[in-house]
Backbone as ProteinMPNN parsed JSONL, in Angstrom:
{"seq_chain_A": "MILLASLAIGLLAGDLEELRASIKTQNVKGNFTQTKILSGFDKPFKSYGSFALKDDELLWDTSRPIVSHVVINKEGIFQKNGKDLVKTSQNFDEGLFLSMVKLDTNELEKEFDIKFEGDIKKGWRIALEPKNLLLKQIFTQISIFGDKFVRKIELYEVSGDKTINEFEIK", "coords_chain_A": {"N_chain_A": [[-0.701, -27.306, -31.032], [-2.215, -24.769, -30.996], [-4.352, -25.614, -29.674], [-3.102, -26.173, -27.073], [-2.453, -23.361, -26.43], [-5.021, -22.234, -26.306], [-6.059, -23.682, -24.038], [-4.374, -22.944, -22.097], [-5.021, -20.149, -22.007], [-7.713, -20.315, -21.17], [-7.423, -21.468, -18.531], [-5.96, -19.298, -17.354], [-7.79, -17.328, -17.448], [-9.642, -18.421, -15.773], [-8.349, -18.769, -13.412], [-7.753, -15.94, -12.913], [-10.601, -15.139, -12.68], [-11.369, -16.65, -10.422], [-9.432, -15.619, -8.687], [-10.286, -12.842, -8.471], [-12.753, -13.041, -7.421], [-12.232, -13.924, -4.954], [-10.666, -12.127, -3.589], [-10.571, -9.239, -1.484], [-11.925, -6.104, -2.233], [-13.383, -4.123, -1.733], [-14.469, -1.466, 0.704], [-11.957, -1.341, 2.029], [-9.332, -0.585, 3.996], [-6.298, 1.117, 5.048], [-2.859, 1.536, 5.677], [-0.128, 3.089, 3.67], [3.043, 2.788, 1.911], [4.885, 4.432, -0.265], [7.399, 4.07, -2.571], [9.58, 5.76, -4.533], [11.985, 5.121, -6.799], [14.326, 6.828, -8.512], [15.975, 6.941, -11.659], [19.306, 7.933, -11.819], [19.311, 9.072, -9.169], [20.77, 8.479, -6.042], [19.501, 7.686, -3.611], [16.285, 6.316, -2.643], [12.869, 8.056, -2.769], [10.55, 8.309, -0.367], [7.249, 8.047, 0.79], [4.504, 8.331, 3.042], [1.361, 7.173, 4.138], [-2.303, 6.984, 4.525], [-4.889, 4.997, 3.239], [-8.271, 4.475, 1.656], [-10.459, 2.367, 0.188], [-13.479, 2.502, -1.467], [-16.778, 1.906, -2.771], [-15.911, 2.372, -5.704], [-14.004, 4.334, -5.336], [-11.153, 5.718, -4.47], [-9.345, 6.959, -1.754], [-6.637, 8.86, -0.978], [-4.341, 9.505, 1.193], [-1.627, 11.321, 1.932], [0.648, 11.494, 4.439], [3.376, 12.114, 5.172], [6.46, 12.882, 3.328], [5.173, 15.18, 2.753], [2.031, 16.639, 3.206], [-0.93, 15.606, 1.647], [-4.149, 15.276, 0.115], [-5.858, 13.213, -1.926], [-8.361, 12.15, -4.207], [-9.492, 9.528, -6.075], [-11.362, 8.731, -8.737], [-13.546, 7.475, -11.148], [-14.189, 9.769, -12.58], [-11.977, 11.232, -12.346], [-8.83, 12.487, -11.047], [-8.608, 14.025, -8.074], [-7.563, 16.792, -6.086], [-7.693, 17.602, -2.604], [-8.677, 20.791, -1.488], [-8.957, 22.602, 0.985], [-12.193, 22.324, 1.594], [-12.999, 21.907, -0.775], [-12.955, 19.819, -3.831], [-10.369, 19.62, -6.378], [-9.924, 19.087, -9.717], [-7.157, 17.508, -10.919], [-5.721, 16.459, -12.919], [-5.623, 16.032, -16.429], [-4.732, 14.405, -18.361], [-4.12, 11.907, -17.459], [-5.111, 8.397, -17.235], [-7.581, 7.959, -15.415], [-8.856, 5.676, -14.48], [-7.03, 3.659, -14.303], [-4.95, 3.434, -12.086], [-6.909, 2.882, -10.15], [-8.208, 0.56, -11.14], [-6.088, -1.269, -10.781], [-5.721, -1.275, -7.987], [-8.19, -2.269, -7.182], [-8.052, -4.783, -8.477], [-9.415, -5.146, -10.857], [-9.875, -6.986, -13.178], [-11.219, -7.265, -15.614], [-11.166, -4.652, -16.794], [-8.341, -4.154, -16.674], [-7.475, -6.107, -18.466], [-8.151, -4.829, -20.987], [-6.196, -3.078, -21.528], [-3.73, -4.405, -20.992], [-1.455, -7.207, -21.361], [-1.954, -10.175, -19.385], [-0.426, -11.999, -16.964], [-0.543, -14.558, -14.761], [0.582, -15.857, -11.781], [1.281, -18.17, -8.957], [-0.383, -18.88, -5.801], [-3.7, -18.634, -5.147], [-4.559, -18.582, -2.415], [-2.123, -18.635, -0.8], [-0.572, -16.669, -1.929], [0.187, -14.47, -4.471], [0.984, -13.28, -7.803], [0.669, -10.947, -10.411], [1.413, -10.141, -13.583], [1.558, -7.337, -15.592], [1.659, -6.578, -18.801], [2.02, -3.814, -21.002], [-0.252, -3.344, -23.637], [-0.963, -1.167, -25.447], [0.232, 1.465, -27.549], [0.648, 3.879, -26.194], [0.795, 3.382, -23.414], [2.862, 1.582, -23.529], [5.003, 3.358, -23.966], [5.368, 4.43, -21.394], [5.417, 2.515, -19.449], [7.268, -0.418, -18.728], [6.506, -2.844, -17.58], [4.022, -3.835, -14.951], [3.582, -5.005, -11.773], [1.479, -6.855, -9.659], [1.046, -7.75, -6.381], [-0.251, -9.947, -3.913], [-2.544, -11.556, -1.499], [-5.384, -12.307, 0.182], [-5.919, -9.659, -0.111], [-4.851, -6.928, -2.363], [-1.511, -6.334, -2.049], [0.744, -5.138, -2.908], [1.939, -3.004, -5.325], [3.936, -2.567, -8.157], [5.658, -0.432, -10.361], [7.28, -0.307, -13.351], [8.951, 1.738, -15.076], [9.577, 2.868, -18.504], [11.737, 4.864, -18.44], [13.418, 3.954, -16.499], [12.858, 4.49, -13.976], [11.208, 3.518, -10.884], [8.374, 2.787, -9.251], [7.079, 1.718, -6.021], [4.302, 0.597, -4.345], [3.234, -0.175, -1.394], [0.932, -1.866, 0.8], [-0.701, -1.868, 3.718], [-3.169, -3.624, 5.428], [-5.758, -2.527, 7.539]], "CA_chain_A": [[-0.277, -26.028, -30.392], [-3.362, -23.87, -30.897], [-5.211, -26.185, -28.526], [-2.498, -25.745, -25.8], [-2.596, -21.975, -26.255], [-6.33, -22.089, -25.831], [-6.158, -24.225, -22.836], [-3.659, -21.999, -21.217], [-5.798, -18.927, -21.913], [-8.813, -20.721, -20.427], [-6.911, -21.618, -17.22], [-5.522, -18.092, -16.847], [-9.026, -16.547, -17.211], [-10.42, -19.158, -14.742], [-7.519, -18.352, -12.261], [-8.198, -14.643, -12.744], [-11.891, -15.097, -12.151], [-11.229, -17.239, -8.945], [-8.756, -14.695, -7.773], [-11.244, -11.772, -8.443], [-13.772, -13.577, -6.436], [-11.663, -14.364, -3.638], [-10.006, -11.097, -2.826], [-11.432, -8.196, -0.875], [-11.527, -4.931, -2.712], [-14.401, -2.99, -1.369], [-14.5, -1.204, 2.241], [-10.648, -1.889, 2.375], [-8.432, 0.619, 4.224], [-5.183, 0.849, 5.731], [-1.719, 2.454, 5.318], [0.599, 2.665, 2.476], [4.431, 3.196, 1.88], [5.364, 4.657, -1.541], [8.901, 4.133, -2.701], [9.945, 6.07, -5.905], [13.342, 4.937, -7.078], [14.466, 7.56, -9.702], [17.259, 6.938, -12.276], [20.069, 9.206, -11.619], [19.451, 9.373, -7.777], [21.31, 7.446, -5.101], [18.447, 7.388, -2.519], [14.809, 6.481, -3.039], [12.072, 8.939, -2.3], [9.583, 7.674, 0.418], [6.152, 8.839, 1.369], [3.642, 7.456, 3.787], [-0.077, 7.852, 4.43], [-3.329, 6.135, 4.744], [-5.863, 5.066, 1.945], [-9.543, 3.834, 1.841], [-11.26, 2.01, -1.082], [-14.801, 2.401, -1.132], [-17.549, 2.326, -3.869], [-15.123, 2.698, -6.791], [-13.251, 5.584, -5.115], [-9.741, 5.567, -3.595], [-8.967, 8.136, -0.998], [-5.111, 8.577, -0.87], [-3.916, 10.733, 2.05], [-0.185, 11.274, 2.192], [0.932, 12.316, 5.787], [4.628, 12.703, 5.16], [7.068, 14.176, 3.902], [4.297, 16.506, 2.479], [0.634, 16.5, 3.409], [-1.734, 15.84, 0.589], [-5.269, 14.502, 0.22], [-6.246, 12.811, -3.159], [-9.493, 11.38, -4.374], [-9.446, 8.974, -7.476], [-12.608, 7.942, -9.022], [-13.795, 7.451, -12.735], [-14.295, 11.123, -13.068], [-10.657, 11.836, -12.488], [-7.929, 12.756, -9.886], [-8.917, 15.393, -7.351], [-6.793, 17.232, -4.735], [-8.512, 18.344, -1.668], [-8.158, 22.154, -1.243], [-9.808, 22.894, 1.983], [-13.255, 21.515, 1.61], [-13.258, 21.547, -2.292], [-11.95, 19.006, -4.677], [-10.082, 20.352, -7.624], [-9.336, 18.089, -10.612], [-5.548, 17.715, -10.992], [-5.0, 15.729, -14.187], [-6.448, 15.832, -17.666], [-4.199, 13.521, -19.271], [-3.919, 10.445, -16.897], [-6.038, 7.494, -17.274], [-8.088, 8.027, -14.134], [-9.379, 4.423, -13.939], [-5.894, 2.674, -14.31], [-4.546, 2.795, -10.807], [-8.124, 2.27, -9.278], [-8.163, -0.688, -11.573], [-4.993, -2.093, -10.156], [-5.912, -1.471, -6.461], [-9.42, -2.99, -7.137], [-7.908, -5.682, -9.212], [-10.548, -5.262, -11.837], [-9.297, -7.677, -14.397], [-11.978, -6.857, -16.888], [-10.602, -3.31, -17.254], [-7.024, -4.487, -17.002], [-7.329, -6.88, -19.886], [-8.167, -3.871, -22.087], [-4.855, -2.359, -21.641], [-2.479, -5.164, -20.673], [-1.438, -8.751, -21.414], [-1.838, -10.567, -18.019], [0.238, -13.192, -16.622], [-0.75, -14.784, -13.281], [1.241, -17.038, -11.01], [1.183, -18.208, -7.612], [-1.609, -19.604, -5.19], [-4.719, -17.672, -4.553], [-4.641, -18.592, -0.943], [-0.9, -18.341, -0.183], [0.151, -15.434, -2.229], [-0.03, -14.548, -6.056], [1.565, -12.114, -8.615], [0.078, -10.688, -11.634], [2.407, -9.287, -14.396], [0.876, -6.686, -16.67], [2.397, -5.919, -19.95], [1.172, -2.868, -21.878], [-0.69, -3.598, -25.07], [-1.085, -0.079, -26.54], [1.525, 2.225, -27.708], [0.865, 4.949, -25.06], [1.162, 2.66, -22.089], [4.281, 1.121, -23.757], [5.888, 4.465, -23.873], [5.463, 4.748, -20.074], [5.67, 1.34, -18.553], [7.656, -1.846, -19.294], [5.719, -3.708, -16.789], [3.512, -3.491, -13.769], [3.45, -6.226, -11.14], [0.546, -6.64, -8.635], [1.225, -8.935, -5.548], [-1.26, -10.08, -2.979], [-3.335, -12.741, -0.992], [-6.875, -12.004, -0.026], [-5.808, -8.406, -0.531], [-3.734, -6.504, -2.9], [-0.554, -5.894, -0.897], [1.87, -4.373, -3.441], [1.946, -2.666, -6.684], [5.254, -2.168, -8.672], [5.508, 0.144, -11.788], [8.44, -0.245, -13.912], [8.914, 2.754, -16.317], [10.716, 2.933, -19.517], [12.8, 5.666, -18.101], [14.305, 3.195, -15.576], [12.292, 4.677, -12.741], [10.51, 2.408, -10.414], [7.468, 3.106, -8.045], [6.523, 0.6, -5.267], [3.105, 1.064, -3.563], [3.043, -1.345, -0.456], [-0.349, -1.616, 1.532], [-0.811, -2.58, 5.081], [-4.604, -3.626, 5.57], [-6.241, -2.344, 8.84]], "C_chain_A": [[-1.412, -24.923, -30.111], [-4.313, -24.337, -29.632], [-4.637, -25.782, -27.232], [-2.641, -24.232, -25.41], [-3.923, -21.706, -25.716], [-6.644, -22.621, -24.336], [-5.627, -23.429, -21.721], [-4.35, -20.705, -21.02], [-6.975, -19.108, -21.044], [-8.455, -20.781, -18.915], [-6.608, -20.195, -16.71], [-7.04, -17.293, -16.52], [-9.859, -17.227, -16.075], [-9.697, -18.813, -13.363], [-7.854, -16.809, -11.918], [-9.639, -14.426, -12.069], [-11.944, -15.513, -10.689], [-10.619, -16.161, -8.049], [-9.606, -13.332, -7.542], [-12.266, -11.973, -7.395], [-13.452, -13.714, -5.121], [-11.14, -13.246, -2.862], [-10.973, -9.994, -2.475], [-10.98, -6.777, -1.492], [-12.503, -3.624, -2.398], [-14.391, -2.867, 0.205], [-13.148, -1.593, 2.698], [-10.009, -0.54, 2.761], [-7.205, 0.254, 5.084], [-4.111, 1.983, 5.455], [-0.844, 2.136, 4.253], [2.04, 3.293, 2.682], [4.516, 3.3, 0.368], [6.734, 4.852, -1.726], [9.02, 4.492, -4.06], [11.402, 5.97, -5.936], [13.659, 5.632, -8.742], [15.852, 7.325, -10.316], [18.091, 8.112, -12.089], [20.227, 9.666, -10.203], [19.896, 8.213, -6.989], [20.237, 6.915, -4.131], [17.023, 7.379, -3.054], [14.087, 7.562, -2.19], [10.856, 8.175, -1.533], [8.542, 8.578, 0.785], [5.277, 7.862, 2.062], [2.3, 8.032, 4.076], [-1.036, 6.635, 4.558], [-4.13, 6.124, 3.363], [-7.158, 4.196, 2.408], [-10.11, 3.605, 0.414], [-12.647, 1.72, -0.739], [-15.72, 2.858, -2.349], [-16.81, 2.939, -5.072], [-14.579, 4.112, -6.614], [-12.148, 5.242, -4.078], [-9.359, 6.958, -3.173], [-7.7, 7.894, -0.49], [-4.552, 9.605, -0.017], [-2.419, 10.448, 2.466], [0.015, 12.222, 3.532], [2.348, 12.763, 5.879], [5.383, 12.077, 3.885], [6.035, 15.367, 3.854], [2.866, 15.795, 2.442], [-0.113, 16.613, 2.075], [-3.018, 14.808, 0.585], [-5.886, 14.359, -1.166], [-7.253, 12.037, -3.205], [-9.259, 10.848, -5.867], [-10.615, 8.192, -7.67], [-12.642, 7.966, -10.681], [-13.924, 8.637, -13.404], [-12.851, 11.808, -13.124], [-9.939, 11.762, -11.037], [-8.225, 14.013, -9.381], [-8.006, 15.505, -6.215], [-7.85, 18.079, -3.858], [-7.992, 19.629, -1.49], [-9.107, 22.652, -0.206], [-10.945, 21.921, 1.908], [-13.702, 21.176, 0.029], [-12.245, 20.552, -2.884], [-11.687, 19.602, -5.928], [-9.423, 19.187, -8.492], [-8.049, 18.503, -11.039], [-4.926, 17.408, -12.31], [-6.082, 15.622, -15.345], [-5.924, 14.81, -18.567], [-3.901, 12.031, -18.679], [-5.272, 9.612, -17.072], [-6.638, 7.167, -15.861], [-8.352, 6.601, -13.555], [-8.065, 3.46, -13.813], [-5.55, 2.13, -13.004], [-5.773, 2.387, -10.011], [-8.3, 0.85, -9.831], [-7.259, -1.717, -10.969], [-5.364, -2.365, -8.738], [-7.278, -2.374, -6.347], [-9.151, -4.428, -7.84], [-9.092, -6.083, -10.131], [-9.835, -5.881, -13.252], [-9.909, -7.531, -15.723], [-11.325, -5.593, -17.599], [-9.124, -3.425, -17.594], [-6.693, -5.104, -18.299], [-7.544, -6.012, -21.038], [-7.004, -3.37, -22.455], [-3.623, -3.264, -21.516], [-2.655, -6.678, -21.066], [-1.139, -9.125, -19.889], [-1.461, -11.85, -17.793], [0.102, -13.456, -14.935], [0.07, -16.055, -12.812], [1.151, -16.991, -9.635], [-0.107, -18.971, -7.15], [-2.506, -18.504, -4.622], [-4.724, -17.489, -3.138], [-3.412, -18.27, -0.175], [-0.283, -17.067, -0.648], [0.228, -15.713, -3.908], [0.74, -13.312, -6.529], [0.797, -12.115, -9.851], [1.081, -9.67, -12.384], [1.454, -8.712, -15.398], [1.757, -6.065, -17.674], [1.645, -5.141, -20.894], [0.94, -3.434, -23.124], [-0.659, -2.305, -26.021], [0.087, 0.744, -26.396], [1.738, 3.229, -26.577], [1.405, 4.395, -23.813], [2.648, 2.097, -22.165], [5.237, 2.136, -23.766], [6.213, 4.911, -22.343], [5.985, 3.668, -19.253], [6.269, 0.104, -19.252], [6.87, -2.858, -18.833], [5.291, -3.241, -15.439], [3.196, -4.858, -13.085], [2.581, -5.866, -9.788], [0.731, -7.919, -7.788], [0.057, -8.969, -4.535], [-1.582, -11.452, -2.428], [-4.593, -12.463, -0.972], [-6.974, -10.507, -0.233], [-4.698, -8.029, -1.526], [-2.699, -5.809, -2.021], [0.612, -5.026, -1.533], [1.693, -4.261, -4.873], [3.337, -2.107, -7.265], [5.134, -1.723, -10.008], [6.851, 0.378, -12.222], [8.442, 0.611, -15.125], [9.965, 2.608, -17.272], [11.83, 3.833, -19.331], [13.886, 5.157, -17.28], [13.899, 3.554, -14.164], [11.446, 3.606, -12.25], [9.609, 2.977, -9.226], [6.958, 1.811, -7.484], [5.587, 1.121, -4.275], [2.943, -0.182, -2.626], [1.801, -0.936, 0.54], [-0.292, -2.598, 2.75], [-2.291, -2.413, 5.36], [-4.784, -3.533, 7.197], [-7.361, -3.344, 9.099]], "O_chain_A": [[-1.438, -24.291, -29.055], [-4.863, -23.588, -28.825], [-5.299, -25.201, -26.373], [-2.904, -23.888, -24.257], [-4.019, -20.992, -24.718], [-7.399, -22.014, -23.576], [-6.205, -23.238, -20.651], [-4.281, -20.164, -19.916], [-7.288, -18.227, -20.243], [-9.159, -20.174, -18.109], [-7.037, -19.923, -15.588], [-7.287, -16.758, -15.44], [-10.721, -16.567, -15.495], [-10.347, -18.606, -12.338], [-8.186, -16.482, -10.779], [-9.816, -13.687, -11.101], [-12.494, -14.811, -9.841], [-11.081, -15.822, -6.96], [-9.564, -12.794, -6.436], [-12.56, -11.093, -6.586], [-14.285, -13.637, -4.219], [-11.122, -13.297, -1.632], [-12.035, -9.839, -3.079], [-9.846, -6.34, -1.297], [-12.35, -2.457, -2.76], [-14.324, -3.856, 0.934], [-13.102, -2.194, 3.772], [-10.096, 0.459, 2.047], [-7.147, -0.79, 5.733], [-4.408, 3.119, 5.086], [-0.763, 0.964, 3.885], [2.219, 4.191, 3.505], [4.231, 2.296, -0.285], [7.299, 5.749, -1.1], [8.62, 3.668, -4.883], [12.067, 6.668, -5.17], [13.339, 5.13, -9.819], [16.845, 7.48, -9.606], [17.599, 9.236, -12.197], [21.086, 10.502, -9.92], [19.467, 7.082, -7.22], [20.165, 5.705, -3.917], [16.6, 8.268, -3.793], [14.541, 7.948, -1.113], [10.201, 7.395, -2.224], [8.793, 9.748, 1.075], [5.284, 6.676, 1.73], [2.136, 9.241, 4.238], [-0.628, 5.48, 4.676], [-4.056, 7.03, 2.532], [-7.118, 3.385, 3.333], [-10.21, 4.517, -0.407], [-12.988, 0.881, 0.095], [-15.544, 3.947, -2.894], [-17.156, 4.072, -5.408], [-14.643, 4.957, -7.506], [-12.311, 4.591, -3.046], [-9.111, 7.898, -3.929], [-7.481, 6.968, 0.29], [-4.27, 10.665, -0.576], [-2.077, 9.519, 3.198], [-0.363, 13.389, 3.643], [2.601, 13.729, 6.599], [5.053, 10.983, 3.429], [6.005, 16.298, 4.659], [2.58, 14.744, 1.868], [0.043, 17.631, 1.402], [-2.897, 13.659, 1.007], [-6.446, 15.358, -1.617], [-7.298, 11.145, -2.359], [-8.888, 11.613, -6.757], [-10.908, 7.202, -6.999], [-11.736, 8.486, -11.332], [-13.815, 8.697, -14.629], [-12.613, 12.782, -13.838], [-10.378, 11.119, -10.083], [-8.141, 15.023, -10.079], [-7.696, 14.559, -5.491], [-8.614, 18.955, -4.262], [-6.774, 19.677, -1.317], [-10.141, 23.161, -0.641], [-10.708, 20.736, 2.142], [-14.564, 20.358, -0.29], [-11.06, 20.446, -2.571], [-12.611, 20.084, -6.582], [-8.534, 18.462, -8.045], [-7.806, 19.634, -11.46], [-3.897, 17.918, -12.751], [-7.22, 15.186, -15.17], [-6.624, 14.373, -19.481], [-3.492, 11.12, -19.399], [-6.374, 10.16, -17.044], [-6.222, 6.202, -15.219], [-8.128, 6.334, -12.374], [-8.211, 2.442, -13.136], [-5.677, 0.956, -12.655], [-5.608, 1.499, -9.174], [-8.534, -0.046, -9.019], [-7.633, -2.857, -10.694], [-5.344, -3.512, -8.291], [-7.375, -3.162, -5.406], [-10.07, -5.243, -7.756], [-9.619, -7.195, -10.116], [-9.37, -5.209, -14.172], [-9.285, -7.643, -16.778], [-11.024, -5.569, -18.792], [-8.665, -2.906, -18.611], [-5.817, -4.709, -19.069], [-7.127, -6.425, -22.119], [-6.742, -3.205, -23.647], [-2.541, -2.853, -21.936], [-3.736, -7.266, -21.092], [-0.276, -8.542, -19.232], [-2.047, -12.792, -18.327], [0.549, -12.711, -14.064], [0.144, -17.098, -13.463], [0.96, -15.918, -9.065], [-0.803, -19.597, -7.95], [-2.146, -17.652, -3.81], [-4.876, -16.371, -2.645], [-3.489, -17.727, 0.927], [0.448, -16.419, 0.102], [0.304, -16.806, -4.469], [1.09, -12.432, -5.743], [0.317, -13.151, -10.311], [1.472, -8.611, -11.893], [0.646, -9.424, -15.994], [2.508, -5.129, -17.399], [0.734, -5.644, -21.552], [1.86, -4.004, -23.711], [-0.365, -2.403, -27.213], [0.813, 0.777, -25.402], [2.848, 3.404, -26.075], [2.369, 4.899, -23.236], [3.456, 2.103, -21.237], [6.398, 1.783, -23.559], [7.172, 5.64, -22.087], [6.893, 3.855, -18.444], [5.761, -0.33, -20.286], [6.523, -3.755, -19.602], [5.956, -2.426, -14.799], [2.626, -5.749, -13.714], [2.823, -4.93, -9.026], [0.611, -9.027, -8.31], [-0.573, -7.924, -4.376], [-0.962, -12.433, -2.839], [-5.127, -12.328, -2.073], [-8.082, -10.059, -0.526], [-3.68, -8.719, -1.563], [-2.993, -4.823, -1.344], [1.334, -4.313, -0.835], [1.356, -5.211, -5.58], [3.788, -1.108, -6.705], [4.586, -2.449, -10.838], [7.576, 1.158, -11.604], [7.934, 0.179, -16.16], [11.107, 2.273, -16.954], [12.855, 3.648, -19.988], [15.013, 5.651, -17.244], [14.479, 3.028, -13.214], [10.959, 2.805, -13.048], [10.149, 3.593, -8.307], [6.487, 0.928, -8.2], [5.935, 1.962, -3.446], [2.506, -1.211, -3.141], [1.721, 0.201, 1.004], [0.061, -3.777, 2.753], [-2.744, -1.28, 5.526], [-4.163, -4.235, 7.995], [-7.934, -3.362, 10.188]]}, "name": "protein", "num_of_chains": 1, "seq": "MILLASLAIGLLAGDLEELRASIKTQNVKGNFTQTKILSGFDKPFKSYGSFALKDDELLWDTSRPIVSHVVINKEGIFQKNGKDLVKTSQNFDEGLFLSMVKLDTNELEKEFDIKFEGDIKKGWRIALEPKNLLLKQIFTQISIFGDKFVRKIELYEVSGDKTINEFEIK"}
C-alpha cells in the first residue's frame, strides 16, 4: 500500500514537472472573461478585459463594465491611479493568483494538495484542495485547466460563490 502511494506521488510529481516544462507562462498576453456566480443572485456578474504576464508580474486591465488597471506581483496588488500604483490589499496572499496563472507548482504545493488529470498535449486539469485552515475557510477547491497555456481558473468558495476566469491567448 505504501509502495503504491509512493509510486502515485512520484508519477504526479513527474506529470507536474513535465506539465510545468511544457506550458508557456512568460510573455503571455490576451483577453479574459471573469464570471462571478454569487449565491443568492440569479444572474452571474461578468467582466471583460486584457491581461499580460511578464517577469513575475500580472497586468490585469478590466475594460467593462467598470474600467480598472491592476498590477499583481510578489510585493502586492496595486491599482493604477493615474500614473501611480497604489497598494490595495494588505491581507491577500499576493502570490496565490500569480502562482495559479503561472502554474508555479512549487508554490502551489505549499498551500494545496494537487491532483492532476488529463493529457499534457491535449488538455489537462489540476484540482487544488487547500491544506491550511485559512484557505480552507475561503475555498473548497480551485481547478486550473489548460493545454500549452493556462486557459481557465475556477475558484469554488465555501460561501457557495464561484469565480471563473477564462483566458483567450493572443
